[in-house]
Every structure is written in structure tokens, then in C-alpha cells.
CSV table of C-alpha atoms in Angstrom, one decimal:
chain,number,residue,atom,x,y,z
R,1,UNK,CA,0.0,0.1,0.3
R,2,UNK,CA,1.3,3.6,-1.0
R,3,UNK,CA,1.6,6.5,1.0
R,4,UNK,CA,-1.4,8.3,-0.4
R,5,UNK,CA,-3.5,5.2,0.2
R,6,UNK,CA,-2.5,5.3,3.6
R,7,UNK,CA,-3.9,8.5,4.2
R,8,UNK,CA,-6.7,7.9,2.5
R,9,UNK,CA,-7.5,4.6,4.8
R,10,UNK,CA,-6.4,6.5,7.9
R,11,UNK,CA,-8.9,9.7,6.8
R,12,UNK,CA,-11.5,7.5,6.2
R,13,UNK,CA,-11.2,6.0,9.5
R,14,UNK,CA,-10.9,9.3,11.3
R,15,UNK,CA,-14.2,10.5,9.2
R,16,UNK,CA,-16.0,7.1,10.8
R,17,UNK,CA,-14.7,8.0,14.5
R,18,UNK,CA,-15.7,11.4,14.4
R,19,UNK,CA,-19.0,10.8,13.3
R,20,UNK,CA,-19.5,8.1,16.1
R,21,UNK,CA,-18.0,10.7,18.7
R,22,UNK,CA,-21.2,12.9,17.4
R,23,UNK,CA,-23.7,10.3,17.5
R,24,UNK,CA,-22.3,9.2,21.4
R,25,UNK,CA,-22.6,12.6,22.0
R,26,UNK,CA,-26.4,12.6,20.8
R,27,UNK,CA,-26.5,9.1,23.1
R,28,UNK,CA,-25.6,11.4,25.9
R,29,UNK,CA,-27.9,14.1,25.4
R,30,UNK,CA,-30.7,12.2,25.1
R,31,UNK,CA,-30.3,10.1,28.1
R,32,UNK,CA,-28.8,12.8,30.2
R,33,UNK,CA,-31.1,15.8,28.9
R,34,UNK,CA,-34.1,13.9,27.0
R,35,UNK,CA,-33.0,16.1,24.4
R,36,UNK,CA,-34.0,14.1,21.0
R,37,UNK,CA,-31.2,12.4,18.4
R,38,UNK,CA,-31.1,14.0,15.1
R,39,UNK,CA,-33.4,11.3,12.9
R,40,UNK,CA,-31.3,10.2,9.8
R,41,UNK,CA,-33.8,8.1,8.0
R,42,UNK,CA,-35.3,11.6,7.5
R,43,UNK,CA,-31.9,12.2,5.4
R,44,UNK,CA,-32.4,9.2,3.6
R,45,UNK,CA,-35.8,10.0,2.7
R,46,UNK,CA,-34.7,13.2,1.5
R,47,UNK,CA,-31.9,10.9,-0.8
R,48,UNK,CA,-34.4,8.4,-1.9
R,49,UNK,CA,-36.9,10.6,-3.5
R,50,UNK,CA,-34.2,12.7,-5.5
R,51,UNK,CA,-34.2,10.2,-8.4
R,52,UNK,CA,-37.8,11.6,-8.4
R,53,UNK,CA,-36.2,14.7,-9.3
R,54,UNK,CA,-37.7,15.7,-6.0
R,55,UNK,CA,-34.9,18.0,-3.9
R,56,UNK,CA,-37.4,19.8,-1.5
R,57,UNK,CA,-40.1,19.0,0.6
R,58,UNK,CA,-42.8,21.6,2.4
R,59,UNK,CA,-42.6,19.4,5.4
R,60,UNK,CA,-39.6,15.8,5.5
R,61,UNK,CA,-41.8,14.6,7.9
R,62,UNK,CA,-45.2,14.4,6.0
R,63,UNK,CA,-43.3,13.3,2.7
R,64,UNK,CA,-44.4,9.3,2.4
R,65,UNK,CA,-41.3,6.7,3.2
R,66,UNK,CA,-39.5,5.5,1.3
R,67,UNK,CA,-38.4,2.2,1.6
R,68,UNK,CA,-35.0,2.0,3.0
R,69,UNK,CA,-35.1,5.3,4.3
R,70,UNK,CA,-33.3,4.7,7.4
R,71,UNK,CA,-30.4,2.4,6.3
R,72,UNK,CA,-29.9,4.7,3.4
R,73,UNK,CA,-30.0,7.9,6.0
R,74,UNK,CA,-27.1,6.3,8.6
R,75,UNK,CA,-24.9,5.3,5.2
R,76,UNK,CA,-25.7,8.9,4.2
R,77,UNK,CA,-24.5,10.4,7.3
R,78,UNK,CA,-21.3,7.8,8.1
R,79,UNK,CA,-20.2,8.5,4.3
R,80,UNK,CA,-20.7,12.6,4.9
R,81,UNK,CA,-18.6,12.5,8.3
R,82,UNK,CA,-16.0,10.2,6.4
R,83,UNK,CA,-16.4,13.2,3.3
R,84,UNK,CA,-16.1,16.2,5.6
R,85,UNK,CA,-12.6,14.3,7.3
R,86,UNK,CA,-10.9,13.6,3.7
R,87,UNK,CA,-11.5,17.5,3.1
R,88,UNK,CA,-9.9,18.6,6.4
R,89,UNK,CA,-6.8,16.0,5.2
R,90,UNK,CA,-6.7,17.6,1.8
R,91,UNK,CA,-6.8,21.6,3.5
R,92,UNK,CA,-5.0,20.8,6.4
R,93,UNK,CA,-2.4,18.6,5.0
R,94,UNK,CA,-1.8,14.5,4.9
R,95,UNK,CA,0.7,15.6,7.9
R,96,UNK,CA,-2.5,16.7,10.1
R,97,UNK,CA,-2.7,12.7,10.2
R,98,UNK,CA,0.2,12.1,11.8
R,99,UNK,CA,0.4,15.2,14.2
R,100,UNK,CA,-3.2,16.5,14.7
R,101,UNK,CA,-4.1,19.2,16.1
R,102,UNK,CA,-7.6,21.2,17.7
R,103,UNK,CA,-7.8,24.0,15.9
R,104,UNK,CA,-8.1,23.2,12.2
R,105,UNK,CA,-10.6,20.1,13.3
R,106,UNK,CA,-12.9,22.1,15.4
R,107,UNK,CA,-12.8,25.3,12.8
R,108,UNK,CA,-13.9,22.2,10.1
R,109,UNK,CA,-16.2,20.8,12.2
R,110,UNK,CA,-18.2,23.8,12.7
R,111,UNK,CA,-17.7,25.2,9.2
R,112,UNK,CA,-19.6,22.2,7.9
R,113,UNK,CA,-22.9,23.1,10.1
R,114,UNK,CA,-23.4,25.2,6.7
R,115,UNK,CA,-24.4,22.2,5.0
R,116,UNK,CA,-27.4,21.9,7.3
R,117,UNK,CA,-28.0,25.4,7.1
R,118,UNK,CA,-28.2,26.6,4.1
R,119,UNK,CA,-28.9,22.7,2.1
R,120,UNK,CA,-30.3,20.4,4.2
R,121,UNK,CA,-32.9,22.3,6.1
R,122,UNK,CA,-33.8,24.4,3.9
R,123,UNK,CA,-34.7,20.7,1.8
R,124,UNK,CA,-36.3,19.7,4.7
R,125,UNK,CA,-39.0,22.6,4.8
R,126,UNK,CA,-38.0,23.3,8.2
R,127,UNK,CA,-36.3,27.2,6.4
R,128,UNK,CA,-33.2,28.6,5.9
R,129,UNK,CA,-31.0,27.3,9.1
R,130,UNK,CA,-33.9,25.8,11.0
R,131,UNK,CA,-36.4,29.5,10.9
R,132,UNK,CA,-39.5,27.6,10.3
R,133,UNK,CA,-39.0,25.3,13.2
R,134,UNK,CA,-41.0,26.3,16.8
R,135,UNK,CA,-37.6,27.2,18.6
R,136,UNK,CA,-35.0,28.4,15.3
R,137,UNK,CA,-32.6,29.2,18.2
R,138,UNK,CA,-32.5,26.4,20.1
R,139,UNK,CA,-32.3,24.6,16.9
R,140,UNK,CA,-29.6,26.5,15.5
R,141,UNK,CA,-27.5,25.9,19.0
R,142,UNK,CA,-28.0,21.9,18.6
R,143,UNK,CA,-26.5,22.5,15.0
R,144,UNK,CA,-23.6,23.9,16.0
R,145,UNK,CA,-22.7,22.2,18.8
R,146,UNK,CA,-22.8,18.9,16.6
R,147,UNK,CA,-21.1,20.1,14.4
R,148,UNK,CA,-18.3,21.4,17.1
R,149,UNK,CA,-18.6,17.6,18.8
R,150,UNK,CA,-17.9,16.2,14.7
R,151,UNK,CA,-14.7,18.3,15.0
R,152,UNK,CA,-13.7,17.9,18.3
R,153,UNK,CA,-14.2,13.5,17.0
R,154,UNK,CA,-12.0,14.3,14.1
R,155,UNK,CA,-8.9,15.8,16.4
R,156,UNK,CA,-9.5,13.0,19.3
R,157,UNK,CA,-10.1,9.9,16.3
R,158,UNK,CA,-6.9,11.4,14.6
R,159,UNK,CA,-4.9,11.3,17.8
R,160,UNK,CA,-5.9,8.2,18.8
R,161,UNK,CA,-5.3,6.7,15.8
R,162,UNK,CA,-2.1,8.5,15.6
R,163,UNK,CA,-1.1,7.1,18.8
R,164,UNK,CA,-1.5,3.2,17.7
R,165,UNK,CA,0.3,3.7,14.6
R,166,UNK,CA,3.5,5.8,16.1
R,167,UNK,CA,3.6,2.5,18.7
């Protein structure tokens, strides 16, 4: 395996790890504070409607369910985490995987909140940055926190992997 393949493999592992950290955060919030976890089945429903040419919904929750939408949504959730990790490596350089630092990971994590704010939430019928939800400020804060935790997960995952491969 050449060095470029190794970086890709490690970046994929970092993305999966960071997404897992984000999901563990959601479980903690659910159990400790009864804060509902994100519904990735809606992501799957949104994606499953795309082949029909439907990219926007008045309300994704009111749209009829699609077969395998939850599976598709969860796979997409982790695949997106991997794409974001690969983006970090491209922006920061593959060297970041060997010596991870917190700031680039958290900055990228926070930057990724633009995707739900400006693409997914409007497409789901929730408005720009959750403006049509019952409590937009709370929804926005939750999104920002989730993506900050994802950024922290990028750092922690890269640190763990770099530690394992140094020894």
C-alpha cells in the first residue's frame, strides 16, 4: 500500500470515528437531558426522493416513507463524515494525520454546519437555518454544538489513530 492510500485509509477511519463521537454525544444528550437525537431516516428519505427529481419538501416528516430510508440515512451520515474528514486532510495536509491539532478539526467541524443550515434544513421544509421550526435558536444551537463535537471527534480520532501507529 503506497503512502497516498494510507492517508486515505486513515482519513476514512478518522471520519468514521468522528461521526461515532457525534452519535455518542447525541446519546448522552438523549439520556441525560431528554434531547431528541437527529433523525437520519429523514436524510435517507430526502436522498431516496432524489431519483424522482424531488429535492425539496414542504415537510420531510410529512412526505411518505421510502423503503430502506433509515439504512440509507445512516449510511449517508457516516459517508458524509468521511467526506468531511477527507476534506480536512486535503485542506490541512496529510501531515495533520500524523500530528493532529485541535484548531483545524474544530474549525472544519464548525464550518460543516453550513450544509444543514443552507442545504438540508431548507430542503426538508425547515427553512434556512431552521427558521421555520418552533424554536429556531435552539435548533441552530443544537446543530452548531453537534458539528463542534464532530470537529472534536475528528481531532480525538486522528490523535488515537496516530498514537496507535506511532507505537
